[in-house]
XYZ file of C-alpha atoms in Angstrom:
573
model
C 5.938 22.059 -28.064
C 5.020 18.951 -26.452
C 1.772 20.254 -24.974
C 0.619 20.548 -28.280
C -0.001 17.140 -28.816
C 0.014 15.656 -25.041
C -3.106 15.691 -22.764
C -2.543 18.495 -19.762
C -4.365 16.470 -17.619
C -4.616 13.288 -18.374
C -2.314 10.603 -19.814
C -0.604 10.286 -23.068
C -1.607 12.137 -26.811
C -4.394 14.495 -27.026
C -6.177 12.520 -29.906
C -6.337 9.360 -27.940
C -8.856 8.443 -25.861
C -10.948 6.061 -24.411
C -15.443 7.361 -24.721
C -18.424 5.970 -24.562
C -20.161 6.592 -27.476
C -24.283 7.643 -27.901
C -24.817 3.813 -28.056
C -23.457 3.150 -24.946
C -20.441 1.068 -26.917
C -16.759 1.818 -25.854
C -14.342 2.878 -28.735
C -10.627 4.547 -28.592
C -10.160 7.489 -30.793
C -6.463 8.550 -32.761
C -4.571 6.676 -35.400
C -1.458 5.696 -32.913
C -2.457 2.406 -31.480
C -4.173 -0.946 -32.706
C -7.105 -0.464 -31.064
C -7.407 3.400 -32.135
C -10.750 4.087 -34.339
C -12.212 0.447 -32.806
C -15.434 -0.303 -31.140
C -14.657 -2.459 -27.786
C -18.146 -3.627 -27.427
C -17.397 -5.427 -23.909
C -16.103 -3.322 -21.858
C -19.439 -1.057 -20.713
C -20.515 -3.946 -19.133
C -17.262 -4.821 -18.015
C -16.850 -1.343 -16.365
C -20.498 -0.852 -14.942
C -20.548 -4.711 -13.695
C -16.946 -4.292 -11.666
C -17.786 -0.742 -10.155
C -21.385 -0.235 -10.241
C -20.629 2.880 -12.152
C -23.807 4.219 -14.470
C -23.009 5.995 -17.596
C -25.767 8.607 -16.883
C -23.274 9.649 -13.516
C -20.259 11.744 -15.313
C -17.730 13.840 -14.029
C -15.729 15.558 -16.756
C -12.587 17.299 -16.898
C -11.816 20.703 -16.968
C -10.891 20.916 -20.783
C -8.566 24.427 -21.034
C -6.245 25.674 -18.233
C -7.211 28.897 -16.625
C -3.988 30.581 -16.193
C -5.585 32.727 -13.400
C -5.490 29.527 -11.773
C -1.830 29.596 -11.660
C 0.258 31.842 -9.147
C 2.375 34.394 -10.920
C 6.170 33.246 -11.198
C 8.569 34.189 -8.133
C 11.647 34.918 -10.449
C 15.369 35.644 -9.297
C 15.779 39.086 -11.974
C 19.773 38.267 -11.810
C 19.598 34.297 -13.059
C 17.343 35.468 -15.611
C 18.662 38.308 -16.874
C 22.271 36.150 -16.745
C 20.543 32.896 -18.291
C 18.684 35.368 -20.965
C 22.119 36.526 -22.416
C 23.144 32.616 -23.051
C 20.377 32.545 -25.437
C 19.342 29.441 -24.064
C 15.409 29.142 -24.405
C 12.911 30.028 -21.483
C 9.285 30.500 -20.543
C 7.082 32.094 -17.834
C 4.074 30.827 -19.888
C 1.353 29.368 -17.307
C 0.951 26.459 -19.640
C 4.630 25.917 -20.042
C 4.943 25.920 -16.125
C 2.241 23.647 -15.075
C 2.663 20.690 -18.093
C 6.112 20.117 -15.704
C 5.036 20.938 -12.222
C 3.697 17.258 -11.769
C 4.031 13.615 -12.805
C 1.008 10.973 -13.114
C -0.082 9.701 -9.600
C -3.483 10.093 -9.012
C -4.007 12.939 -6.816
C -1.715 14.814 -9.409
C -4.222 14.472 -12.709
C -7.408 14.278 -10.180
C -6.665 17.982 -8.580
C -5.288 19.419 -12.514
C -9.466 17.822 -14.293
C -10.934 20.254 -11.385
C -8.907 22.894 -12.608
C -6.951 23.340 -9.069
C -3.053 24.074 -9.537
C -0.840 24.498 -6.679
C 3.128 25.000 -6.775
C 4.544 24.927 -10.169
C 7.933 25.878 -11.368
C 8.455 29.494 -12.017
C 10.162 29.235 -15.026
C 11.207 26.141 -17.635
C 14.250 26.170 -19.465
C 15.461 24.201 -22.399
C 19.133 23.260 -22.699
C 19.997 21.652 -25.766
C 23.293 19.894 -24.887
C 25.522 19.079 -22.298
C 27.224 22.574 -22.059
C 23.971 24.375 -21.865
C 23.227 22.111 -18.681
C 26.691 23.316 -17.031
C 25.653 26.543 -17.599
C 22.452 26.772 -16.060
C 23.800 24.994 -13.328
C 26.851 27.543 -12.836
C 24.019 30.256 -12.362
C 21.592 28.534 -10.259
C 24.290 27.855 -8.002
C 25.298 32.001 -8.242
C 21.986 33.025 -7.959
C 20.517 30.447 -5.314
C 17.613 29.094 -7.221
C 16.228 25.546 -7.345
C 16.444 23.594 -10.384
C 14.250 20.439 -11.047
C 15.240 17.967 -13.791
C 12.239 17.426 -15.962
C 12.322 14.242 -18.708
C 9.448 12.808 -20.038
C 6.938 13.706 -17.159
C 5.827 10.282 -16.625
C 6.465 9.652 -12.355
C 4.375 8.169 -10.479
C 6.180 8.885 -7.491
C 5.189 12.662 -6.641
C 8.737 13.397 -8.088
C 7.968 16.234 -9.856
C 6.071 18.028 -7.606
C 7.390 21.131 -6.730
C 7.969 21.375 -2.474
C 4.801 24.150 -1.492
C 7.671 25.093 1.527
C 10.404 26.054 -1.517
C 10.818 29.812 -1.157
C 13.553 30.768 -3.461
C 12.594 30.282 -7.276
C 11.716 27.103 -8.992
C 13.434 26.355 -12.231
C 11.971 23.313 -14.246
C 15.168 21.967 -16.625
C 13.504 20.337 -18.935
C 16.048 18.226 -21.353
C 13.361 17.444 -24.041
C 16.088 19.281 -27.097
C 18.798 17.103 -25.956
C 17.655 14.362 -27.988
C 20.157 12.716 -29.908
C 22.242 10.111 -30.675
C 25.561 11.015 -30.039
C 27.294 8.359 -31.999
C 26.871 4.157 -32.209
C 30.235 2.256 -31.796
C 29.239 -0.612 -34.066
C 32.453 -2.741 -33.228
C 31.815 -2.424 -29.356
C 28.231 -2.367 -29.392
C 27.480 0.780 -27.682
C 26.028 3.918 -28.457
C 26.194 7.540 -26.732
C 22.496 9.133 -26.555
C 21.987 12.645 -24.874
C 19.731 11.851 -21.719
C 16.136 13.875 -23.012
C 15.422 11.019 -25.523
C 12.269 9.472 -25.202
C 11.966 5.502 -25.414
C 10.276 5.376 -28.923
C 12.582 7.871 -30.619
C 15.703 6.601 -28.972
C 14.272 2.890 -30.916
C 13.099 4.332 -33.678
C 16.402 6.003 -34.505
C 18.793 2.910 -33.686
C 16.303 0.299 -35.609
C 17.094 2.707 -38.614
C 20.697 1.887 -38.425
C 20.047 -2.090 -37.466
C 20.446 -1.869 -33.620
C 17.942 -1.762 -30.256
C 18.067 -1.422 -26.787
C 15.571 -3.801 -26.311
C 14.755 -1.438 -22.834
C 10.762 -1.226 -23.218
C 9.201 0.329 -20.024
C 5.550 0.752 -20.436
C 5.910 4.206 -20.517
C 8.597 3.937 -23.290
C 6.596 6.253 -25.411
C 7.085 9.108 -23.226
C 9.586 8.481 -20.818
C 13.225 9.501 -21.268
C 16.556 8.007 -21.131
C 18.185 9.985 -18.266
C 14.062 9.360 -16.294
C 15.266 5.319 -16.866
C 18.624 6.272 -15.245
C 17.219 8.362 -12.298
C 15.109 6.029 -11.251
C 16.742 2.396 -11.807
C 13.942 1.605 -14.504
C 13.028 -1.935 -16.133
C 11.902 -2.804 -19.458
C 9.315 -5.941 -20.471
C 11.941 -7.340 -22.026
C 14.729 -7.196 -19.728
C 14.908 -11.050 -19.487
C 17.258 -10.792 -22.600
C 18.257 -7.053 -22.222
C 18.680 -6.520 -18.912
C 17.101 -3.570 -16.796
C 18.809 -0.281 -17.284
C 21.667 -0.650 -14.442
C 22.622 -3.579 -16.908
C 22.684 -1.773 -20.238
C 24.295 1.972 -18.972
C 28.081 2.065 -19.963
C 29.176 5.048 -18.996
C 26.739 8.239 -17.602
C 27.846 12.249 -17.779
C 25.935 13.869 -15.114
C 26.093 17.733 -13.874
C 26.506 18.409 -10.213
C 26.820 21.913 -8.223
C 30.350 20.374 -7.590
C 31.121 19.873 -11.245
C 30.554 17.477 -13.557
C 31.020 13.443 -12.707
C 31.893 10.276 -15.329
C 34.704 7.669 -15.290
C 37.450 8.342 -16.949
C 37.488 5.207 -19.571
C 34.349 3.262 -20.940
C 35.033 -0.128 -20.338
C 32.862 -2.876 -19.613
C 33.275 -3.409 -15.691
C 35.529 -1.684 -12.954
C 36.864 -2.664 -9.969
C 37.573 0.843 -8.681
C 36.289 1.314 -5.252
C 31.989 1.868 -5.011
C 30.528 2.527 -8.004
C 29.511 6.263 -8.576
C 26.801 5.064 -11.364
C 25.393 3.699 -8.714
C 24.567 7.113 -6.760
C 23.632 8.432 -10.327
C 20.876 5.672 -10.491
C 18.262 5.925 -8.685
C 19.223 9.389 -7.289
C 15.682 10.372 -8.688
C 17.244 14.001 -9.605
C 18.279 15.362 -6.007
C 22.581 15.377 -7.265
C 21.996 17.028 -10.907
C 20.881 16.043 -14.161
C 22.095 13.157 -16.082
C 22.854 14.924 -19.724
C 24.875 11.849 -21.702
C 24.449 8.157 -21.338
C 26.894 5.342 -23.074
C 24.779 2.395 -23.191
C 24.471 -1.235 -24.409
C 23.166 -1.875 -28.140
C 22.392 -5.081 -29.717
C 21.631 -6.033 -33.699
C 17.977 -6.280 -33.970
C 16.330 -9.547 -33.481
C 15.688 -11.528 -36.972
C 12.933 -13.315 -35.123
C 9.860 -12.585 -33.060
C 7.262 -14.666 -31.867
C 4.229 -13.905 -29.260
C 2.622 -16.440 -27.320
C 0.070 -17.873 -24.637
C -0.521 -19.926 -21.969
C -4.301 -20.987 -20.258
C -3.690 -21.742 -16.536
C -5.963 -23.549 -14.414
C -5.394 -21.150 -11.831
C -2.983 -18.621 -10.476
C -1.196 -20.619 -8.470
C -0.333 -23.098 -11.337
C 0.870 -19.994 -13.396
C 2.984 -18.561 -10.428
C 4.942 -22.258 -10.475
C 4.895 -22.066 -13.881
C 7.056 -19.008 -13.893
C 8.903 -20.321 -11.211
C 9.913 -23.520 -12.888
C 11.314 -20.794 -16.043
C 12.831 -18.790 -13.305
C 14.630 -21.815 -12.354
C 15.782 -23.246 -15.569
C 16.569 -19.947 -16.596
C 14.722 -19.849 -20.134
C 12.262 -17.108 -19.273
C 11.601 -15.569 -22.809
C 11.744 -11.284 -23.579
C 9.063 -10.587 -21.892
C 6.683 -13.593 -19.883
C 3.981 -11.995 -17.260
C 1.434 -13.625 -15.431
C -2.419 -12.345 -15.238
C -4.493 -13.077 -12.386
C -8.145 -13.838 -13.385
C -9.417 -10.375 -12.482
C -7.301 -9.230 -15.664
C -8.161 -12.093 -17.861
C -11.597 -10.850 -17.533
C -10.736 -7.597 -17.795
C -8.854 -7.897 -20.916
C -10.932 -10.064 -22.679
C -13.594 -6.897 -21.911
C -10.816 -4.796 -24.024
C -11.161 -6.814 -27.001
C -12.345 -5.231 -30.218
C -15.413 -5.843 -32.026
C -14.501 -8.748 -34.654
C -15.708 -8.265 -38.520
C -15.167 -11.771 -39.407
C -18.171 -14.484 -37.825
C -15.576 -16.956 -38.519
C -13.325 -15.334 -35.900
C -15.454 -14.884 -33.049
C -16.243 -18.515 -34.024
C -12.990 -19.040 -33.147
C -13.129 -17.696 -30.177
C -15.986 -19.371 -28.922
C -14.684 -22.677 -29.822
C -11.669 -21.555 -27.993
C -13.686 -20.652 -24.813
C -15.718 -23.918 -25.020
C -12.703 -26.139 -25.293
C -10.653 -24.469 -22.649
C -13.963 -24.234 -19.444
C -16.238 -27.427 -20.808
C -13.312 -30.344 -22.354
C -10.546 -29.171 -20.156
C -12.713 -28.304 -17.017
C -11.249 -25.172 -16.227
C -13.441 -22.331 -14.637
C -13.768 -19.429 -15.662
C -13.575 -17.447 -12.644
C -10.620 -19.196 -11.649
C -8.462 -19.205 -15.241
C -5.051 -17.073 -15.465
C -3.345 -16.085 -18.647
C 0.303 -15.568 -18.901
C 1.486 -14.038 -22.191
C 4.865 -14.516 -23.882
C 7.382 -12.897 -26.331
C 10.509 -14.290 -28.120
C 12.806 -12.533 -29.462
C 16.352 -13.701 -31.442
C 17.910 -15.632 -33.990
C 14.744 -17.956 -35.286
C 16.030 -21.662 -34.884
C 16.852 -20.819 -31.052
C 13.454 -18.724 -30.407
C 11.160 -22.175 -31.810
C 13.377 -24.074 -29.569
C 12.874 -21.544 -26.696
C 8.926 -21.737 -27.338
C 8.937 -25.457 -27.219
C 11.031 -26.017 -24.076
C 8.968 -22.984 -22.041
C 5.576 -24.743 -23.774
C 6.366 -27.976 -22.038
C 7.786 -26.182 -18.695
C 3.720 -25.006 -18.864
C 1.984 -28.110 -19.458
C 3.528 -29.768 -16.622
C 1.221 -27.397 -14.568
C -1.863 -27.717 -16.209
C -0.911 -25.100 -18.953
C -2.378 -25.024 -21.964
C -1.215 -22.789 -25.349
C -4.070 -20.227 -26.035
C -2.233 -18.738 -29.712
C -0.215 -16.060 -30.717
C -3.062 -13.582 -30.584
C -3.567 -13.418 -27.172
C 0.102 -13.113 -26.504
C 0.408 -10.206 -28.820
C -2.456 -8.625 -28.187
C -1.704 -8.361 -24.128
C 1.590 -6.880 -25.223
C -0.033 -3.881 -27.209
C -2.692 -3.307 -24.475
C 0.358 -2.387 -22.203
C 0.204 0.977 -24.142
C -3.466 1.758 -24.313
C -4.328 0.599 -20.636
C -3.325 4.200 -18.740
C -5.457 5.778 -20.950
C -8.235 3.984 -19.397
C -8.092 5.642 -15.352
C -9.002 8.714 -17.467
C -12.210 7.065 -18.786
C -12.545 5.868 -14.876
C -12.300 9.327 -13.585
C -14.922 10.563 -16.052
C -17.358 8.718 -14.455
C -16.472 8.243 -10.882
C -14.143 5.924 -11.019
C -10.781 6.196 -9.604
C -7.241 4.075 -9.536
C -3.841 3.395 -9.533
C -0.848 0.734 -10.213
C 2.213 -0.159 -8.018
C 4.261 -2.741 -7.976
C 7.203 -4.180 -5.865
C 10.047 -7.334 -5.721
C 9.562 -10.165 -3.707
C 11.265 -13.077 -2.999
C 9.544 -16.435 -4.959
C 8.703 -18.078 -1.669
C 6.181 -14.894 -0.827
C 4.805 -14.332 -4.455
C 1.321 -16.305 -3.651
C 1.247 -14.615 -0.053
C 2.089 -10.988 -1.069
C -0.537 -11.455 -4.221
C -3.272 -12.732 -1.832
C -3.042 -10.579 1.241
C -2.438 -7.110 -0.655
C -5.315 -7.696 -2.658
C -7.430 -8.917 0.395
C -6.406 -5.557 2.628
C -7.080 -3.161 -0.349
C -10.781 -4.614 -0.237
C -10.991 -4.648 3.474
C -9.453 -1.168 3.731
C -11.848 0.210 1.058
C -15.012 -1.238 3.195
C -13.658 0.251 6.252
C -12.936 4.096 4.920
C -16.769 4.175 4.041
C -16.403 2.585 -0.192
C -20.181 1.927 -1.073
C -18.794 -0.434 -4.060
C -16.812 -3.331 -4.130
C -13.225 -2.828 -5.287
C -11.109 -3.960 -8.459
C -8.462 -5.821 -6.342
C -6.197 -7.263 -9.688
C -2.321 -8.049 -9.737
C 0.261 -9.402 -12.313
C 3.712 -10.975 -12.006
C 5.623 -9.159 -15.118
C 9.145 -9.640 -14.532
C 11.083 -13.119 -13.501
C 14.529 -13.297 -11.606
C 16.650 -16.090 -9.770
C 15.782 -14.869 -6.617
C 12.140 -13.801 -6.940
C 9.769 -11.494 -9.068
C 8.131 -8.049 -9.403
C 4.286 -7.894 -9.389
C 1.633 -5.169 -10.025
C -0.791 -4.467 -8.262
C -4.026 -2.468 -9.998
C -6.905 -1.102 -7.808
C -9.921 1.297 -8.512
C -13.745 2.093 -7.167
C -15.953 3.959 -7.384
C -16.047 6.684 -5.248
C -19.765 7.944 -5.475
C -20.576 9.380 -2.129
C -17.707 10.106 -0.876
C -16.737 13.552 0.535
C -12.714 13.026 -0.167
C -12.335 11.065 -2.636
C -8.271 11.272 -3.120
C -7.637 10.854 0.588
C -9.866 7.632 1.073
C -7.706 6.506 -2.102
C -4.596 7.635 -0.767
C -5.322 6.066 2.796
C -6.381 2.198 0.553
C -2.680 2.923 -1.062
C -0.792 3.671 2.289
C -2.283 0.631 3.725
C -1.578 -1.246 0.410
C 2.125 -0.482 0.653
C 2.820 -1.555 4.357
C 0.871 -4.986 3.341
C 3.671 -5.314 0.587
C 6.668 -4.499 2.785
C 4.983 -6.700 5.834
C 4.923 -9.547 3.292
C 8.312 -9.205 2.411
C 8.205 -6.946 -0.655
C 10.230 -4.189 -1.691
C 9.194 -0.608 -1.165
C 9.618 -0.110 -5.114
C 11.154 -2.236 -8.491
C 11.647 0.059 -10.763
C 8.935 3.186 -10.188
C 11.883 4.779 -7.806
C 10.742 6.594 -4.202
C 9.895 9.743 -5.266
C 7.914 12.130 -2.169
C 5.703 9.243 -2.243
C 7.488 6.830 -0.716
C 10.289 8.398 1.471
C 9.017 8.047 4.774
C 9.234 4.406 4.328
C 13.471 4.636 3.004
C 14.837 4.735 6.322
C 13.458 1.638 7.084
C 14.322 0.081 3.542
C 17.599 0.962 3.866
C 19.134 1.392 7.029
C 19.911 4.325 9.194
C 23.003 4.100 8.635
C 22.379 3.935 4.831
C 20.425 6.553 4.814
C 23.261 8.613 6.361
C 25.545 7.535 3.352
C 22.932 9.278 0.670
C 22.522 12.113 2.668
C 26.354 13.022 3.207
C 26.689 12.559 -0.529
C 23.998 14.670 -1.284
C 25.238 17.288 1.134
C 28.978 17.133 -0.634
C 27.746 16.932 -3.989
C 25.061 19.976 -3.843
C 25.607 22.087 0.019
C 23.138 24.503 -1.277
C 20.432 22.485 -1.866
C 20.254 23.014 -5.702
C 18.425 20.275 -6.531
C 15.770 20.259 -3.927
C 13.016 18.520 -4.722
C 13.075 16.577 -2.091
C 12.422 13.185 -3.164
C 14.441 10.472 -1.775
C 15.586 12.215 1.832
C-alpha cells in the first residue's frame, strides 16, 4: 500500500524529512535524494533570521491517525454487495479512506497534524484496468453513488476534498494498479500508458527501453499520468517537450454516458472542437481518464546544467525575454528572485573538502567585490540542456551570450544542477515550517511578458501589506520565480510563509493573504492558474476567467455527459 511508505500528513516518503538536530544544525533524513543523510548547516539561521521563528517554540504533528477521528462510512449495501462480486478490490479501512480524502494545500495537511478529519470517502476502490473502471462506473450510476477519481494525491487545488453537503456515498477510485505501459510504437514514437502511472515509474520504465517523455512536473514523483491530463499540467522541461496538451495522442476516458476516444490516432484533426480538450483540464467532474497515447522521444545523448549571476531581477527577466524571443530557451531555464538565491544558498550542504568552500568564497568575492554586484540585489537563473551534444554546446554558447548582454555572468554547472534537484526536496520543507510555527504555500500563474516585472512586484508587495494588516507580528517571506518561457509571456511562482505565533486562526489569516494574493495576480493581468488546474479553490473566480457564456458551455457538457451528478466533486462549476 502506498501509505506504507508515504507521509499521512505531510508531503512525500515517510523516511524523508527535513529536522533540526540536538545541535541546532539542519539535516534531511532517507536515502532518496542528494541531500538525504546531509547536514545543511545554513539554513537555522536562514529560517530563524526570515521568520523570527525560535527552535525552542515547536508545534509537532500528530504522528498516528486516530480512526475514532474518522466518521464511520455511509455505504450504499447494493453497490457494494454488486461491486464485491466483481472481485475488484475495496476498503472501509479509516486509513485507506482518509490518505485520499484530500490533496496538499495548506489548510488540508494543517487540519490532518492536529489530528482533525472531516469528510472522507466512504469507501476506496482499486480498478486495475480499463474494464474494471467501466464497471464501477455502470454501478455507481445504478446505485446513485459519487465516485471521485483519485491519482497520485498531489492537488493543490482542494480537488480532492470530498463536498461536506454530499449525502449519498462517497466512492474514492483510486487508479494506483493501473500502472502500465500498454505498448511503445517505436516507428511512430508513441506509447500507450494506463492513466494511474506515476511520473518516475512511467520514466523509469521507458528509459529502460531507450525512450522519455521528457514531462517533469515537480511533483513527478508522485503525481500520475491521467492527474497531468485532468488538470492541463507542465513539466520543467517543456521548452523541448512540450506541456502535456502537446505530448497526449489519443486519451480513453469513462463517462456515465459511455466511454469517449477518437476513432484513429493520428497526429492532428480537423474534426469539429476537440473533445481532448474537455478531457483536459476537466479536473475529474466527466469520469476518469483510464488510457493515454502519448508522445515519446529517444533519450537525450547529452545533458548539461548551467548558471547565470544577474545583477538584478530585472536584468534576468530581459534576459529570459531576449531567449523567449529568439526562441532558444533550453529544457528547463527559470529565473530566481534574490529572496530565493538567499534562500537556496541557506539549503546548501555542509562541504568536506576546504578546497571547495574555497571555491565558493572566491566565487562570492569575485561576483559582489570585482563585478560590483550586491548581494541583496543578485538573481540566479539556472539552466538545463538536453539533446544531441554538438547542438546542446552550441545552445549553451548562444543562450551564454544572450545573458551577458544583460549583465549576466556564468556561475558553473553546480549551481545549475543543484537548483534542479532542490525542486524535489523543497515541499518537504513547509513541513519543517509547520513544526515550528511557520506556515506557507506556492501558486503560480501566466502572464503576458509586458506585466512579468509588475505582477512580480505588486503580488509580492500586497502579500506583505495584507499580512501586516490581518494582525502578522513577523515580517513575511514574499519570494517568486519565473520557471517556464513562451512567445507570448511566462508562468511565475509565487512562495509565501510567516510565522504565525499569536495568532488565534492561523489558516484563515493565511487563507485571507492567499485570496488577496490571487486577485493581485488576475488585476495585474495574470491567469487564474498555469498548470495547478481550479480545483474548489479557485472556482469562484472561473466565471470571470472564462466567460458566462463559457461557463455555460462546461456546464451543459457536464450535464449531458454525467445528468446524475456522478462525478461530483465539485471542482470546476
Amino acid at each position: 500500500m502506498v501509505q506504507e511508505i508515504m507521509k499521512w500528513n505531510g508531503w512525500g516518503y515517510s523516511d524523508s524529512r527535513f529536522f533540526f538536530n540536538k545541535k541546532g544544525q539542519a539535516e534531511f533524513t532517507g536515502k532518496r535524494y542528494r541531500l538525504s543523510g546531509l547536514l545543511i548547516p545554513g539554513l537555522k539561521d536562514w529560517f530563524e533570521s526570515t521568520f523570527g521563528a525560535n527552535l525552542q517554540h515547536k508545534t509537532p504533528a500528530t504522528a498516528i491517525l486516530n480512526s475514532s477521528a474518522v466518521l464511520p462510512p455511509t455505504l450504499n449495501d447494493a453497490f457494494v454487495e454488486e461491486l464485491k462480486s466483481t472481485g475488484i478490490p475495496i476498503s472501509f479501512e479509516a486509513e485507506d479512506r482518509v490518505f485520499r480524502g484530500h490533496g496538499h494545500c495548506l489548510h488540508e495537511i494543517f487540519a490532518l497534524r492536529e489530528g482533525k478529519v472531516g469528510r472522507v470517502p466512504d469507501m476506496v476502490v482499486w480498478p486495475s484496468c480499463h474494464n474494471d473502471v467501466v464497471k464501477i462506473v455502470e454501478l455507481a450510476c445504478k446505485h446513485n453513488v459519487c465516485l471521485i477519481p483519485y491519482g497520485g494525491g498531489t492537488s493543490v487545488s482542494s480537488a480532492l476534498e470530498c463536498p461536506p453537503e454530499e449525502s449519498r456515498s462517497i466512492v474514492s477510485l483510486d487508479t494506483s494498479q493501473m500502472n502500465q505501459i500498454l505498448w511503445i510504437d517505436e516507428k511512430n514514437l508513441t506509447a500507450r500508458v494506463e492513466a494511474g502511472i506515476v511520473g518516475q515509474d512511467l520514466e523509469r520504465l521507458l528509459n529502460e527501453s531507450g525512450y522519455c517523455t521528457g514531462h517533469e512536473p515537480d511533483s513527478m514523483e508522485f503525481s500520475s499520468l491521467g492527474g497531468w491530463v485532468a488538470t492541463r499540467a507542465s513539466g520543467m522541461k517543456k521548452n523541448i517537450y512540450g506541456n502535456i496538451e502537446d505530448l497526449v495522442v489519443h486519451v480513453k476516458m469513462v463517462t456515465p454516458r459511455g466511454v469517449i476516444e477518437k476513432s484513429c490516432q493520428g497526429p492532428r484533426m480537423s474534426t469539429g472542437p476537440d473533445v481532448h480538450h474537455f478531457i483536459m483540464g476537466s479536473e475529474g467532474t466527466l469520469g476518469v481518464v483510464t488510457e493515454v497515447t502519448m508522445k515519446i522521444r529517444p533519450m537525450p545523448e547529452y545533458q548539461k546544467y548551467g548558471s547565470v549571476v544577474f545583477p538584478n531581477f530585472e536584468q534576468g527577466v530581459a534576459c529570459l525575454r531576449e531567449v523567449a524571443k529568439q526562441r532558444c530557451a533550453p529544457a528547463s531555464i527559470r529565473l530566481m528572485d534574490n529572496e530565493q538565491f538567499k534562500f537556496g544558498h541557506a539549503l546548501k550542504p555542509q562541504v568536506s573538502s576546504i578546497f571547495t568552500s574555497f571555491l565558493d568564497g572566491l566565487k562570492k568575492f569575485y561576483i559582489t567585490k570585482f563585478k560590483g554586484f550586491d548581494p541583496n540585489h543578485l538573481c540566479v537563473a539556472t539552466l538545463l540542456f538536453e539533446g544531441n551534444r554538438e547542438k546542446v554546446l552550441q545552445h549553451e554558447k548562444q543562450v551564454y551570450d544572450i545573458a551577458a548582454k544583460f549583465g549576466g555572468l556564468a556561475a558553473g554547472e553546480d549551481n545549475g544542477q543543484r537548483g534542479y534537484m532542490l525542486t524535489f526536496v523543497i515541499a518537504y520543507l513547509r513541513d519543517l515550517g509547520m513544526d515550528y510555527y511557520v506556515i506557507g504555500e506556492s501558486f503560480e500563474t501566466s502572464v503576458p511578458w509586458d506585466r512579468v516585472l509588475d505582477i512580480c512586484r505588486n503580488v509580492k508587495a500586497r502579500i506583505v501589506q495584507e499580512c501586516k494588516d490581518k494582525g502578522v507580528q513577523f515580517p513575511p517571506l514574499s519570494t517568486c520565480r519565473v520557471t517556464q518561457t513562451y512567445d507570448a509571456g511566462a508562468c511565475v511562482y509565487f512562495y509565501f510563509a510567516f510565522n504565525y505565533r499569536g495568532l488565534g486562526d492561523p489558516v484563515h489569516v493565511y487563507e485571507q493573504v492567499e485570496h488577496a494574493a490571487r486577485e493581485e495576480i488576475l488585476a495585474n493581468g495574470g491567469s487564474l492558474s498555469h498548470h495547478h488546474g481550479v480545483g474548489k479553490l479557485r472556482k469562484q473566480w472561473m466565471r470571470d476567467t472564462v466567460s458566462d457564456v463559457g461557463m455555460g458551455m462546461i456546464k451543459s457538457v457536464k450535464d449531458y455527459v454525467d445528468p446524475n451528478n456522478i462525478f461530483g466533486n465539485r471542482n470546476l462549476l
